[in-house]
């Protein structure tokens, strides 16, 4: 194992979003590529917004994606003592101070800054309090925050692995609050203390944290640790370059699962959101991604979320999956539609797999796969309207259906080839094209105008069901059940 240590540090305040999952993936790929260690840390210090059910969901989502971690999960909330100890050390070393300014007393400064259209910066009022002044405040019962002394001049340079040097002027930074008045650390302090103490060598995270990095670097320097390297991965935006939200489709890993995506497809899709292996290759196994991954090949510019590309990717994986694996993945979707009920008997399982093998070619998701398979399990379908007009309402359709059904009843063995020869023979006998027989038959037995191989469907459905459905359609046509509207 190399010395590389990376972490994924989600806050359990919601479901795992595509942005978070992509950050986890890049950390995972980097760790595996470098032979390093992938740590999972749950940043659960926001007590009001963190929820244990979100932690469970986060873990389930990461496992489903196959992003297995080597260490953790560690819980930031259990490390309060370490955070306090480090803050005390900074106080003792006079690199931090207690600030007793009340919220109200800071409000005036904020209002003034707002009126000047400037960002508010704490003026350092409590930087040089005397012991007596501090005592007096404490007697008043004020609970102080702890602030890190930030140099008034100069700059902090973040050497970003993706963006290069990003410079932050100290005149834009005030004395950062590292401990709140309730004795809890702020995000910036807890995060960098954990990273340093956990020996994280590379902090790979979302671009939105770039502005926090100079502050965290200043903390690390004050604490006397070697800096980790930082890499800020680009944002994921909607096609119109707005912030990604629900109206752009599924955005959480749970939703992607519920829509019937395969984890490998989602992984492959997410890998390309901001990273490119360097050639035009787009469909890559996780092993290939691992061997090709580097931070240098991660883009600086925002990635655009494209549902159609994900759907295309998913359909490729649905086609390429080993049949047994696809059958396992699709089972909950078939059960939800009440097509099957597990445990499946051997015969049921055999039929189920044959159905999947046929339908998967045209399915972009497992939901579509189950939908596309439903006529194999039930004849309670409605006929596609445009098909009814085009096929059932044509003259002689009922007659053709009856003639073909009759033929199907009498052929000796009922399989792909025998059905095909029969259809050919009947169409010759009637002097019509095979399509005239095939199209209405497809509609009669599946309710659809398009679908998998026609003769395969019939062979799998079996003689009884096929013929029954054809006769039922003929009867409906004859009784003029379909309106010509
Ligand atoms: N808990 C933070 C988040 O979810 C972690 C950010 C970081 O990686 O430092 O945004």
XYZ file of C-alpha atoms and ligand atoms in Angstrom:
495
model
C 0.000 0.000 0.000
C 1.257 3.484 -0.822
C 1.169 6.455 1.568
C -1.698 8.030 -0.296
C -4.748 8.549 1.891
C -7.929 10.133 0.636
C -11.325 10.523 2.176
C -14.923 11.005 1.239
C -16.570 13.120 3.898
C -20.300 13.499 3.296
C -22.582 15.392 5.634
C -25.609 13.198 6.384
C -28.117 15.950 5.771
C -29.767 14.448 2.701
C -29.601 11.644 0.170
C -26.354 11.014 -1.694
C -26.519 13.422 -4.589
C -24.863 12.802 -7.962
C -22.269 15.487 -7.122
C -21.339 13.760 -3.869
C -21.303 10.340 -5.489
C -18.991 11.626 -8.227
C -16.650 13.075 -5.546
C -16.660 9.691 -3.807
C -15.894 8.000 -7.126
C -12.935 10.262 -7.921
C -11.514 9.640 -4.447
C -12.010 5.917 -4.936
C -10.396 5.901 -8.383
C -7.465 7.943 -7.139
C -6.944 5.664 -4.122
C -7.091 2.513 -6.233
C -4.875 3.986 -8.941
C -2.182 4.955 -6.443
C -2.525 1.916 -4.214
C -3.622 4.232 -1.408
C -6.268 4.084 1.283
C -9.828 5.282 0.871
C -11.323 6.557 4.113
C -15.003 7.198 4.757
C -15.761 9.925 7.238
C -19.245 11.036 8.141
C -19.264 14.783 8.811
C -22.185 14.717 11.205
C -21.403 17.802 13.262
C -24.430 19.765 12.116
C -26.606 18.341 14.854
C -29.811 19.918 13.637
C -29.593 18.719 10.063
C -27.756 15.407 10.405
C -29.952 12.305 10.564
C -29.045 8.711 11.237
C -31.364 7.429 8.511
C -29.395 9.529 6.025
C -26.199 7.877 7.267
C -27.700 4.445 6.569
C -28.855 5.563 3.145
C -25.456 7.052 2.328
C -23.749 3.821 3.231
C -26.247 1.762 1.236
C -25.771 4.008 -1.795
C -21.971 3.759 -1.652
C -22.164 -0.008 -1.295
C -24.612 -0.325 -4.154
C -22.227 1.686 -6.347
C -19.400 -0.609 -5.274
C -17.350 2.267 -3.856
C -15.898 0.265 -1.012
C -13.800 2.084 1.544
C -10.795 0.719 3.380
C -11.192 2.586 6.666
C -14.114 3.959 8.597
C -16.725 5.095 8.699
C -15.355 7.575 11.201
C -17.835 9.962 12.760
C -16.792 13.559 13.106
C -19.209 14.079 16.001
C -17.221 11.582 18.044
C -14.063 13.636 17.665
C -15.124 16.761 19.539
C -12.412 16.241 22.115
C -9.707 16.283 19.442
C -11.132 19.445 17.953
C -11.242 21.177 21.360
C -7.749 20.028 22.209
C -6.328 21.467 19.007
C -8.203 24.746 19.579
C -6.841 24.926 23.143
C -3.357 24.394 21.772
C -3.773 27.305 19.358
C -5.039 29.460 22.224
C -2.057 28.518 24.383
C 0.301 29.301 21.518
C -1.437 32.637 21.012
C -2.375 31.724 17.464
C -6.026 31.992 18.346
C -8.059 34.061 20.779
C -11.417 34.114 22.465
C -13.857 36.578 21.023
C -16.694 37.823 23.220
C -18.378 40.099 20.704
C -22.108 39.599 20.810
C -24.107 38.887 17.686
C -25.800 42.257 18.152
C -22.517 44.143 18.397
C -21.340 42.563 15.147
C -24.592 43.376 13.394
C -23.731 47.060 12.914
C -20.537 46.160 11.110
C -22.454 43.750 8.897
C -25.063 46.367 8.028
C -22.359 48.888 7.173
C -20.574 46.366 4.967
C -23.807 45.527 3.195
C -24.530 49.200 2.567
C -21.069 49.528 1.050
C -21.670 46.328 -0.981
C -18.633 44.762 0.637
C -18.175 41.369 2.241
C -18.248 41.667 6.002
C -14.910 41.099 7.729
C -14.592 40.846 11.485
C -12.385 43.811 12.538
C -10.426 41.881 15.165
C -11.983 43.657 18.132
C -11.061 40.942 20.661
C -7.616 40.120 19.267
C -5.728 41.818 22.066
C -7.941 41.613 25.129
C -6.180 41.909 28.463
C -6.624 39.238 31.118
C -8.817 41.641 33.079
C -11.035 42.380 30.133
C -11.504 38.667 29.493
C -12.351 38.046 33.124
C -14.894 40.822 33.106
C -16.614 39.336 30.032
C -16.599 35.916 31.612
C -18.191 37.283 34.771
C -20.944 38.736 32.628
C -21.586 35.165 31.562
C -20.651 35.663 27.908
C -19.718 32.509 26.018
C -16.878 33.254 23.639
C -16.108 31.857 20.221
C -12.500 31.030 19.334
C -10.959 32.781 16.351
C -7.787 32.003 14.462
C -5.441 34.973 13.994
C -5.174 35.530 10.288
C -2.347 37.762 9.031
C -3.697 41.130 7.908
C -1.525 41.261 4.801
C 0.035 38.851 2.407
C -1.658 35.952 0.686
C -2.345 32.262 0.908
C -1.804 30.215 -2.204
C -3.739 27.012 -2.707
C -1.789 24.690 -4.983
C -4.713 22.928 -6.521
C -3.918 19.674 -8.311
C -6.518 20.443 -10.967
C -6.545 24.237 -11.149
C -2.935 25.094 -10.389
C -2.110 27.956 -8.002
C -5.131 29.857 -6.687
C -4.220 32.938 -4.680
C -6.268 34.383 -1.818
C -5.432 37.809 -0.475
C -5.424 38.048 3.310
C -7.159 41.393 3.144
C -10.222 39.381 2.078
C -10.006 37.010 5.032
C -10.888 37.814 8.622
C -10.117 35.934 11.819
C -11.918 32.672 11.228
C -14.163 31.288 13.960
C -12.819 27.827 14.706
C -14.924 27.002 17.778
C -18.486 28.199 18.243
C -19.790 29.590 21.518
C -21.470 26.239 22.238
C -18.031 24.591 22.318
C -18.439 22.863 18.935
C -15.985 23.306 16.083
C -16.957 25.034 12.856
C -16.940 23.015 9.630
C -13.641 24.460 8.434
C -11.809 23.640 11.641
C -13.285 20.188 12.252
C -12.654 19.229 8.651
C -8.991 20.208 8.521
C -8.228 18.856 12.021
C -9.692 15.499 10.983
C -7.862 15.522 7.666
C -4.563 16.288 9.389
C -4.986 13.815 12.219
C -6.146 11.097 9.861
C -3.072 11.627 7.724
C -5.060 12.530 4.620
C -2.592 13.272 1.838
C -5.041 14.450 -0.834
C -8.279 16.294 -0.179
C -10.362 15.735 -3.290
C -13.683 17.511 -3.029
C -16.240 19.706 -4.724
C -15.321 23.064 -6.211
C -17.753 24.811 -3.885
C -15.229 24.216 -1.092
C -12.383 26.025 -2.849
C -13.080 29.239 -0.913
C -12.778 27.300 2.368
C -9.379 25.924 1.484
C -7.208 29.002 2.270
C -8.862 29.117 5.699
C -8.203 25.443 6.279
C -4.630 25.851 5.073
C -4.104 28.690 7.562
C -5.398 26.411 10.335
C -3.065 23.618 9.236
C -0.076 25.942 9.192
C -0.954 27.311 12.647
C -1.313 23.765 13.955
C 2.100 22.953 12.549
C 1.169 20.096 10.242
C 2.316 19.387 6.711
C -0.382 20.483 4.292
C -2.351 17.872 2.400
C -2.684 18.425 -1.334
C -5.996 19.774 -2.546
C -7.997 19.035 -5.672
C -11.342 20.682 -6.350
C -13.464 18.811 -8.840
C -15.721 20.823 -11.158
C -19.398 21.389 -10.563
C -22.102 19.426 -12.318
C -24.595 21.742 -13.987
C -27.911 21.243 -15.745
C -27.939 21.402 -19.579
C -28.965 25.072 -19.403
C -25.966 25.623 -17.091
C -28.219 26.345 -14.124
C -27.817 24.634 -10.773
C -28.864 21.002 -10.983
C -32.205 20.376 -9.301
C -35.138 17.982 -9.213
C -36.659 19.483 -12.314
C -33.730 18.144 -14.339
C -34.584 14.548 -13.439
C -33.196 12.156 -10.888
C -30.320 13.601 -8.902
C -29.796 11.232 -5.966
C -28.301 7.765 -6.123
C -31.490 6.354 -4.608
C -33.533 7.884 -7.394
C -31.184 6.480 -10.015
C -31.621 3.072 -8.442
C -35.403 3.415 -8.345
C -35.432 4.402 -12.016
C -33.706 1.131 -12.807
C -30.119 2.116 -13.471
C -27.301 -0.360 -13.044
C -24.528 0.707 -10.688
C -21.787 0.104 -13.277
C -23.604 2.326 -15.775
C -23.985 5.108 -13.240
C -20.330 4.773 -12.246
C -19.229 4.896 -15.872
C -21.454 7.875 -16.554
C -20.292 9.773 -13.462
C -16.626 9.113 -14.213
C -17.022 11.068 -17.433
C -18.555 14.034 -15.619
C -15.416 16.096 -15.470
C -12.864 13.430 -16.305
C -11.782 11.971 -19.583
C -9.411 9.041 -20.008
C -7.634 10.932 -22.759
C -9.085 9.315 -25.882
C -12.579 8.967 -27.232
C -13.302 5.854 -25.285
C -16.426 6.281 -23.207
C -17.426 2.838 -22.087
C -14.928 1.724 -19.501
C -14.902 -0.955 -16.862
C -14.064 0.144 -13.348
C -10.646 -1.535 -13.658
C -9.888 0.483 -16.746
C -11.004 3.668 -15.046
C -8.752 2.872 -12.109
C -5.727 2.275 -14.280
C -6.271 5.422 -16.343
C -7.349 7.835 -13.627
C -5.305 10.902 -12.777
C -6.213 14.250 -11.244
C -4.413 16.030 -14.055
C -7.023 14.753 -16.474
C -9.886 16.176 -14.452
C -11.377 19.272 -16.091
C -11.477 22.697 -14.567
C -14.750 23.614 -16.194
C -18.195 22.499 -15.103
C -19.562 19.186 -16.334
C -23.016 19.081 -17.880
C -25.526 16.532 -16.671
C -27.189 14.743 -19.557
C -29.970 12.270 -18.785
C -30.006 10.952 -22.325
C -26.382 9.997 -22.160
C -26.970 8.193 -18.895
C -29.915 6.352 -20.447
C -27.762 5.360 -23.424
C -24.999 4.179 -21.109
C -27.471 2.203 -19.026
C -28.912 0.475 -22.062
C -25.405 -0.622 -23.042
C -24.840 -2.138 -19.622
C -28.249 -3.812 -19.637
C -27.299 -5.467 -22.915
C -23.806 -6.363 -21.772
C -24.581 -7.726 -18.299
C -24.265 -11.438 -17.633
C -27.809 -12.799 -17.825
C -27.886 -14.159 -14.269
C -26.649 -10.869 -12.877
C -29.226 -8.929 -14.862
C -31.922 -11.318 -13.672
C -30.929 -10.634 -10.058
C -30.808 -6.881 -10.562
C -34.175 -6.821 -12.335
C -36.035 -9.029 -9.860
C -37.220 -6.235 -7.505
C -38.586 -4.376 -10.527
C -40.502 -7.421 -11.741
C -41.789 -8.005 -8.235
C -42.906 -4.423 -7.905
C -44.996 -4.826 -11.049
C -46.264 -8.106 -9.594
C -45.041 -10.077 -12.579
C -43.160 -12.572 -10.433
C -42.903 -13.423 -6.776
C -39.708 -14.751 -5.295
C -38.536 -17.334 -4.596
C -38.968 -18.442 -8.185
C -39.286 -22.150 -8.952
C -36.852 -23.593 -11.449
C -39.398 -23.419 -14.250
C -40.367 -19.857 -13.353
C -36.752 -18.816 -13.170
C -36.025 -20.402 -16.516
C -38.930 -18.565 -18.141
C -38.015 -15.300 -16.365
C -34.477 -15.396 -17.721
C -35.656 -16.156 -21.241
C -38.008 -13.186 -21.044
C -35.192 -10.931 -19.887
C -32.857 -12.171 -22.589
C -35.453 -11.180 -25.179
C -36.582 -7.868 -23.772
C -33.268 -6.437 -22.628
C -32.216 -5.389 -26.123
C -34.747 -2.601 -26.121
C -34.668 -1.502 -22.498
C -32.908 1.575 -21.242
C -33.709 0.937 -17.583
C -34.810 -1.972 -15.429
C -38.172 -0.249 -15.091
C -38.520 -0.359 -18.887
C -37.321 -3.946 -18.850
C -40.107 -4.966 -16.464
C -42.647 -2.919 -18.419
C -41.528 -4.446 -21.682
C -41.830 -7.906 -20.179
C -45.304 -7.569 -18.745
C -47.163 -9.183 -21.681
C -45.212 -12.339 -21.052
C -46.982 -12.577 -17.711
C -50.396 -11.130 -18.316
C -52.874 -10.589 -21.131
C -54.427 -7.645 -19.307
C -52.821 -5.119 -21.608
C -54.369 -2.471 -23.776
C -53.621 -2.339 -27.478
C -51.532 0.572 -28.625
C -53.938 3.041 -30.141
C -52.032 3.834 -33.299
C -51.580 0.103 -33.876
C -55.313 -0.476 -33.594
C -55.935 2.094 -36.320
C -53.157 0.816 -38.525
C -53.657 -2.910 -38.072
C -56.924 -3.982 -36.479
C -59.126 -1.640 -38.455
C -57.770 -2.824 -41.771
C -59.918 -5.040 -43.807
C -59.473 -8.769 -43.417
C -57.297 -8.492 -40.326
C -59.642 -10.690 -38.258
C -59.647 -13.255 -41.029
C -55.853 -13.279 -41.203
C -55.574 -13.639 -37.451
C -58.000 -16.551 -37.448
C -56.244 -18.231 -40.318
C -52.838 -17.902 -38.640
C -54.225 -19.059 -35.277
C -55.682 -22.112 -36.900
C -52.327 -22.876 -38.477
C -50.551 -22.412 -35.172
C -52.905 -24.851 -33.505
C -52.097 -27.543 -35.983
C -48.334 -27.330 -36.448
C -46.562 -30.165 -34.795
C -43.879 -28.439 -32.816
C -44.235 -24.854 -31.752
C -40.882 -23.155 -32.121
C -39.218 -20.222 -33.852
C -38.529 -22.021 -37.159
C -41.805 -23.860 -37.442
C -43.763 -20.654 -36.743
C -41.723 -18.759 -39.286
C -42.341 -21.357 -42.028
C -46.017 -21.406 -41.203
C -46.301 -17.638 -41.542
C -44.466 -17.750 -44.821
C -46.727 -20.505 -46.140
C -49.923 -18.734 -45.114
C -48.868 -15.426 -46.600
C -48.146 -17.176 -49.890
C -51.424 -19.009 -49.776
C -53.327 -15.765 -49.134
C -51.205 -13.809 -51.556
C -50.327 -11.114 -49.021
C -47.016 -9.931 -47.606
C -45.864 -11.556 -44.371
C -46.134 -8.136 -42.712
C -49.901 -8.184 -43.172
C -50.000 -11.188 -40.869
C -47.134 -10.385 -38.582
C -48.018 -6.809 -37.587
C -51.564 -7.517 -36.382
C -50.381 -10.683 -34.692
C -47.733 -8.775 -32.771
C -50.345 -6.278 -31.656
C -52.729 -9.070 -30.674
C -50.231 -10.945 -28.543
C -48.269 -8.062 -26.998
C -50.468 -4.968 -27.300
C -47.484 -3.222 -28.925
C -46.509 -2.326 -32.461
C -42.808 -2.832 -31.882
C -40.768 -5.129 -29.687
C -38.312 -7.993 -29.696
C -38.113 -10.654 -32.415
C -41.614 -11.667 -33.399
C -41.084 -15.420 -33.723
C -39.055 -15.491 -30.503
C -41.904 -13.848 -28.618
C -44.381 -16.423 -29.868
C -42.118 -19.350 -29.158
C -41.556 -18.161 -25.612
C -45.160 -17.240 -24.948
C -46.204 -20.728 -26.022
C -48.930 -22.020 -28.249
C -51.877 -21.698 -25.864
C -51.426 -18.077 -24.910
C -50.467 -17.023 -28.410
C -53.483 -18.566 -30.072
C -55.850 -17.435 -27.333
C -54.726 -13.836 -27.696
C -55.014 -13.946 -31.467
C -58.539 -15.321 -31.294
C -59.547 -12.788 -28.692
C -58.289 -9.949 -30.908
C -60.122 -11.385 -33.923
C -63.306 -11.571 -31.902
C -62.975 -7.975 -30.745
C -62.393 -6.810 -34.296
C -65.390 -8.768 -35.560
C -67.630 -7.376 -32.853
C -66.495 -3.897 -33.858
C -65.141 -3.166 -30.403
C -62.668 -0.678 -31.810
C -63.953 2.665 -32.901
C -62.802 4.199 -36.135
C -62.553 7.676 -34.574
N -19.004 17.478 4.804
C -18.549 18.339 3.765
C -19.545 18.246 2.617
O -20.292 17.287 2.537
C -17.193 17.868 3.371
C -16.459 18.729 2.480
C -15.040 18.262 2.350
O -14.842 17.284 1.617
O -14.193 18.828 3.013
O -19.638 19.145 1.822
